[in-house]
């Protein structure tokens, strides 16, 4: 299943993250009166509850603590439960809009649900939190929310893999590729990491590749409930859904 984990990494990353920069997300930001990173952190990380910003930074992994604290505390007036519900609405609305006409949404949602049910919660607190968020009945909306949940599983395990490979979060950002945002130094700047940045050496790149392979290995057990046939079908349907959303 390691090969399946590698094959679905980019489609899951894109499908489960695109709603965060959608028109629905912009509407949520306007309605809540929150700006910058605040609606993102309150919405995505609100499943952790009313915790100190250090807890959020620990779960988010790849952001400097100062960025997280500033955004989290600015949103203190929006209850975390409300923020999570609204963020789930954003994901669901995005799914209904972008997957309109995607006839295989029900089957894809079923396969993703089995992955979510089989995923380990250890070292993946945002996955654990989002797995407990109620799902919509609409298949298209459910696909995007479930893709987001699986994305959170990979994200949590990726933090473990990065550290185990001898990288720190900034090195991981500088040497990584994003499915949706910027790459390298522009991404580090976007996340709020202060300059100057360390050089991305061949050793850092090697460790980054090691981290990706380890992440795939850690993700593999979540796909085991699908069996070979179901896992192959998941890859095919995710690729179809990705084309439906992004063209």
CSV table of C-alpha atoms in Angstrom, one decimal:
chain,number,residue,atom,x,y,z
A,1,UNK,CA,0.0,0.0,0.0
A,2,UNK,CA,3.0,2.3,0.1
A,3,UNK,CA,2.7,2.8,-3.6
A,4,UNK,CA,-0.9,3.7,-3.2
A,5,UNK,CA,-0.1,6.3,-0.5
A,6,UNK,CA,2.5,7.9,-2.9
A,7,UNK,CA,0.0,7.9,-5.8
A,8,UNK,CA,-2.8,9.6,-3.9
A,9,UNK,CA,-0.6,12.1,-2.1
A,10,UNK,CA,-0.9,14.9,-4.6
A,11,UNK,CA,-4.6,14.5,-5.5
A,12,UNK,CA,-5.5,14.3,-1.8
A,13,UNK,CA,-3.3,17.4,-1.1
A,14,UNK,CA,-5.0,19.4,-3.8
A,15,UNK,CA,-8.6,18.2,-3.3
A,16,UNK,CA,-8.4,18.4,0.4
A,17,UNK,CA,-6.7,21.8,0.5
A,18,UNK,CA,-8.2,23.8,-2.4
A,19,UNK,CA,-11.3,24.9,-0.5
A,20,UNK,CA,-9.0,26.9,1.9
A,21,UNK,CA,-8.4,29.4,-0.8
A,22,UNK,CA,-11.8,29.3,-2.5
A,23,UNK,CA,-14.6,31.9,-2.9
A,24,UNK,CA,-16.4,30.1,-0.1
A,25,UNK,CA,-13.3,30.6,2.2
A,26,UNK,CA,-13.2,34.3,1.3
A,27,UNK,CA,-16.9,34.6,2.2
A,28,UNK,CA,-16.2,32.9,5.5
A,29,UNK,CA,-13.4,35.4,6.2
A,30,UNK,CA,-15.6,38.4,5.4
A,31,UNK,CA,-18.6,37.1,7.4
A,32,UNK,CA,-16.4,36.4,10.5
A,33,UNK,CA,-14.5,39.6,10.2
A,34,UNK,CA,-11.2,37.7,10.3
A,35,UNK,CA,-8.2,38.4,8.1
A,36,UNK,CA,-4.8,37.0,7.2
A,37,UNK,CA,-4.0,33.6,8.6
A,38,UNK,CA,-6.6,33.9,11.4
A,39,UNK,CA,-9.6,32.4,9.6
A,40,UNK,CA,-7.4,29.5,8.4
A,41,UNK,CA,-6.1,28.7,11.9
A,42,UNK,CA,-9.4,29.1,13.7
A,43,UNK,CA,-11.2,27.0,11.1
A,44,UNK,CA,-8.7,24.3,10.5
A,45,UNK,CA,-7.2,24.0,14.0
A,46,UNK,CA,-10.4,24.8,16.0
A,47,UNK,CA,-10.9,21.0,16.3
A,48,UNK,CA,-8.2,21.2,19.0
A,49,UNK,CA,-10.5,23.3,21.2
A,50,UNK,CA,-9.7,26.5,23.1
A,51,UNK,CA,-6.0,25.8,23.6
A,52,UNK,CA,-2.9,27.9,23.8
A,53,UNK,CA,-1.3,28.8,20.5
A,54,UNK,CA,1.7,26.6,21.2
A,55,UNK,CA,-0.7,23.6,20.9
A,56,UNK,CA,-1.9,24.8,17.6
A,57,UNK,CA,1.7,25.4,16.4
A,58,UNK,CA,2.6,21.8,17.5
A,59,UNK,CA,-0.2,20.4,15.4
A,60,UNK,CA,0.3,22.6,12.4
A,61,UNK,CA,4.0,21.8,12.3
A,62,UNK,CA,5.4,23.9,9.5
A,63,UNK,CA,4.6,27.4,10.6
A,64,UNK,CA,6.7,29.5,12.9
A,65,UNK,CA,5.1,29.8,16.4
A,66,UNK,CA,4.9,33.6,16.1
A,67,UNK,CA,2.8,33.4,13.0
A,68,UNK,CA,0.4,30.9,14.7
A,69,UNK,CA,0.2,32.8,17.9
A,70,UNK,CA,-0.6,36.1,16.2
A,71,UNK,CA,-3.3,34.5,14.0
A,72,UNK,CA,-4.8,32.3,16.7
A,73,UNK,CA,-5.1,35.0,19.4
A,74,UNK,CA,-6.6,37.5,16.9
A,75,UNK,CA,-9.5,35.1,16.4
A,76,UNK,CA,-10.2,34.6,20.1
A,77,UNK,CA,-13.6,36.2,19.7
A,78,UNK,CA,-14.8,33.4,17.3
A,79,UNK,CA,-15.5,30.3,19.3
A,80,UNK,CA,-13.6,27.3,18.0
A,81,UNK,CA,-16.7,25.2,17.6
A,82,UNK,CA,-18.3,27.9,15.5
A,83,UNK,CA,-15.1,28.2,13.4
A,84,UNK,CA,-14.9,24.5,12.8
A,85,UNK,CA,-18.6,24.3,11.7
A,86,UNK,CA,-18.1,27.2,9.4
A,87,UNK,CA,-14.9,25.8,7.9
A,88,UNK,CA,-16.7,22.5,7.3
A,89,UNK,CA,-19.4,24.5,5.5
A,90,UNK,CA,-16.7,26.0,3.3
A,91,UNK,CA,-15.3,22.6,2.3
A,92,UNK,CA,-18.8,21.3,1.7
A,93,UNK,CA,-19.9,24.3,-0.4
A,94,UNK,CA,-16.7,24.0,-2.5
A,95,UNK,CA,-17.4,20.3,-3.1
A,96,UNK,CA,-21.0,20.9,-4.2
A,97,UNK,CA,-19.9,23.6,-6.6
A,98,UNK,CA,-16.7,22.0,-8.0
A,99,UNK,CA,-17.9,18.4,-8.2
A,100,UNK,CA,-21.3,19.3,-9.7
A,101,UNK,CA,-21.9,16.6,-12.4
A,102,UNK,CA,-19.2,14.3,-11.1
A,103,UNK,CA,-21.2,11.1,-11.2
A,104,UNK,CA,-18.9,8.9,-9.1
A,105,UNK,CA,-18.9,11.1,-6.0
A,106,UNK,CA,-20.8,8.5,-3.9
A,107,UNK,CA,-18.3,5.8,-4.6
A,108,UNK,CA,-15.3,8.0,-4.0
A,109,UNK,CA,-16.8,9.2,-0.7
A,110,UNK,CA,-17.3,5.6,0.3
A,111,UNK,CA,-13.6,4.7,-0.4
A,112,UNK,CA,-12.3,7.8,1.4
A,113,UNK,CA,-14.5,7.0,4.4
A,114,UNK,CA,-12.9,3.6,4.7
A,115,UNK,CA,-9.4,5.2,4.7
A,116,UNK,CA,-10.5,7.7,7.3
A,117,UNK,CA,-12.0,4.9,9.5
A,118,UNK,CA,-8.8,2.9,9.2
A,119,UNK,CA,-6.3,5.8,9.8
A,120,UNK,CA,-4.3,5.9,13.0
A,121,UNK,CA,-4.9,8.9,15.3
A,122,UNK,CA,-1.5,8.7,17.0
A,123,UNK,CA,0.7,11.8,16.0
A,124,UNK,CA,-2.2,13.2,13.9
A,125,UNK,CA,-4.3,15.4,16.2
A,126,UNK,CA,-5.9,17.4,13.5
A,127,UNK,CA,-6.9,14.2,11.7
A,128,UNK,CA,-8.4,12.9,14.9
A,129,UNK,CA,-10.3,16.1,15.4
A,130,UNK,CA,-11.6,16.4,11.9
A,131,UNK,CA,-12.6,12.7,11.8
A,132,UNK,CA,-15.1,13.5,14.6
A,133,UNK,CA,-16.7,16.4,12.6
A,134,UNK,CA,-20.1,15.4,11.3
A,135,UNK,CA,-20.2,14.7,7.5
A,136,UNK,CA,-22.9,16.1,5.1
A,137,UNK,CA,-25.3,13.8,3.3
A,138,UNK,CA,-24.4,15.3,-0.1
A,139,UNK,CA,-21.9,13.0,-1.8
A,140,UNK,CA,-20.0,15.9,-3.5
A,141,UNK,CA,-19.6,17.8,-0.3
A,142,UNK,CA,-18.6,14.6,1.6
A,143,UNK,CA,-15.8,13.9,-0.9
A,144,UNK,CA,-14.1,17.2,-0.2
A,145,UNK,CA,-14.5,17.0,3.6
A,146,UNK,CA,-13.2,13.5,3.6
A,147,UNK,CA,-10.3,14.4,1.3
A,148,UNK,CA,-9.5,17.1,3.9
A,149,UNK,CA,-9.5,14.6,6.7
A,150,UNK,CA,-7.2,12.2,4.8
A,151,UNK,CA,-4.9,15.2,4.1
A,152,UNK,CA,-4.7,16.0,7.8
A,153,UNK,CA,-3.7,12.4,8.4
A,154,UNK,CA,-0.8,12.7,5.9
A,155,UNK,CA,0.1,16.1,7.3
A,156,UNK,CA,0.4,14.8,10.9
A,157,UNK,CA,2.4,11.8,9.8
A,158,UNK,CA,4.6,13.9,7.6
A,159,UNK,CA,5.6,16.0,10.5
A,160,UNK,CA,6.8,12.8,12.2
A,161,UNK,CA,8.7,11.8,9.1
A,162,UNK,CA,10.3,15.1,8.6
A,163,UNK,CA,11.7,15.2,12.2
A,164,UNK,CA,12.7,11.5,11.9
A,165,UNK,CA,14.7,12.3,8.7
A,166,UNK,CA,16.7,14.9,10.5
A,167,UNK,CA,15.0,18.0,9.1
A,168,UNK,CA,13.5,20.9,11.0
A,169,UNK,CA,10.2,22.5,9.8
A,170,UNK,CA,11.9,25.4,8.0
A,171,UNK,CA,14.2,23.1,6.1
A,172,UNK,CA,11.2,21.0,5.1
A,173,UNK,CA,9.3,24.1,3.8
A,174,UNK,CA,12.4,25.3,1.9
A,175,UNK,CA,13.1,22.0,0.2
A,176,UNK,CA,9.5,20.9,-0.4
A,177,UNK,CA,7.0,21.3,-3.2
A,178,UNK,CA,3.4,22.4,-2.5
A,179,UNK,CA,0.4,21.1,-4.3
A,180,UNK,CA,-1.4,24.4,-4.1
A,181,UNK,CA,0.8,27.2,-2.9
A,182,UNK,CA,4.4,28.4,-3.6
A,183,UNK,CA,7.6,26.4,-3.4
A,184,UNK,CA,10.9,27.0,-1.6
A,185,UNK,CA,11.7,30.5,-0.3
A,186,UNK,CA,8.5,32.1,-1.4
A,187,UNK,CA,6.5,29.5,0.5
A,188,UNK,CA,8.7,30.0,3.6
A,189,UNK,CA,8.1,33.8,3.4
A,190,UNK,CA,4.3,33.3,2.9
A,191,UNK,CA,4.2,31.1,6.0
A,192,UNK,CA,6.0,33.9,8.0
A,193,UNK,CA,9.4,32.4,8.4
A,194,UNK,CA,11.9,35.3,8.9
A,195,UNK,CA,14.9,35.7,6.6
A,196,UNK,CA,17.8,34.9,6.1
A,197,UNK,CA,17.1,31.3,5.1
A,198,UNK,CA,19.6,28.5,5.3
A,199,UNK,CA,20.9,27.0,2.1
A,200,UNK,CA,19.0,24.0,0.7
A,201,UNK,CA,21.9,21.5,0.2
A,202,UNK,CA,22.0,18.2,-1.5
A,203,UNK,CA,21.9,16.6,2.0
A,204,UNK,CA,18.7,18.5,2.8
A,205,UNK,CA,17.1,17.4,-0.4
A,206,UNK,CA,18.1,13.8,0.3
A,207,UNK,CA,16.6,14.0,3.7
A,208,UNK,CA,13.4,15.5,2.2
A,209,UNK,CA,13.1,12.6,-0.2
A,210,UNK,CA,13.6,10.3,2.8
A,211,UNK,CA,10.8,12.1,4.6
A,212,UNK,CA,8.4,11.6,1.7
A,213,UNK,CA,9.1,7.9,1.5
A,214,UNK,CA,8.7,7.5,5.2
A,215,UNK,CA,5.4,9.4,5.1
A,216,UNK,CA,4.2,7.0,2.4
A,217,UNK,CA,5.2,4.1,4.6
A,218,UNK,CA,3.4,5.5,7.6
A,219,UNK,CA,0.2,6.2,5.5
A,220,UNK,CA,0.1,2.7,4.0
A,221,UNK,CA,-1.8,1.0,6.8
A,222,UNK,CA,-4.7,3.4,6.3
A,223,UNK,CA,-5.3,2.0,2.8
A,224,UNK,CA,-5.2,-1.6,3.8
A,225,UNK,CA,-9.0,-1.9,4.4
A,226,UNK,CA,-9.5,-1.2,0.7
A,227,UNK,CA,-7.6,-4.2,-0.6
A,228,UNK,CA,-5.7,-4.0,-3.9
A,229,UNK,CA,-8.8,-3.5,-6.0
A,230,UNK,CA,-10.3,-0.8,-3.9
A,231,UNK,CA,-7.0,1.0,-3.6
A,232,UNK,CA,-6.5,1.1,-7.3
A,233,UNK,CA,-10.1,2.3,-7.7
A,234,UNK,CA,-9.4,5.1,-5.2
A,235,UNK,CA,-6.4,6.3,-7.2
A,236,UNK,CA,-8.5,6.4,-10.4
A,237,UNK,CA,-11.4,8.2,-8.9
A,238,UNK,CA,-9.2,10.7,-7.1
A,239,UNK,CA,-7.5,11.5,-10.4
A,240,UNK,CA,-11.0,11.9,-12.1
A,241,UNK,CA,-12.2,14.2,-9.3
A,242,UNK,CA,-9.0,16.2,-9.5
A,243,UNK,CA,-9.6,16.8,-13.2
A,244,UNK,CA,-13.2,17.8,-12.4
A,245,UNK,CA,-12.1,20.3,-9.9
A,246,UNK,CA,-9.1,21.8,-11.5
A,247,UNK,CA,-9.7,21.1,-15.2
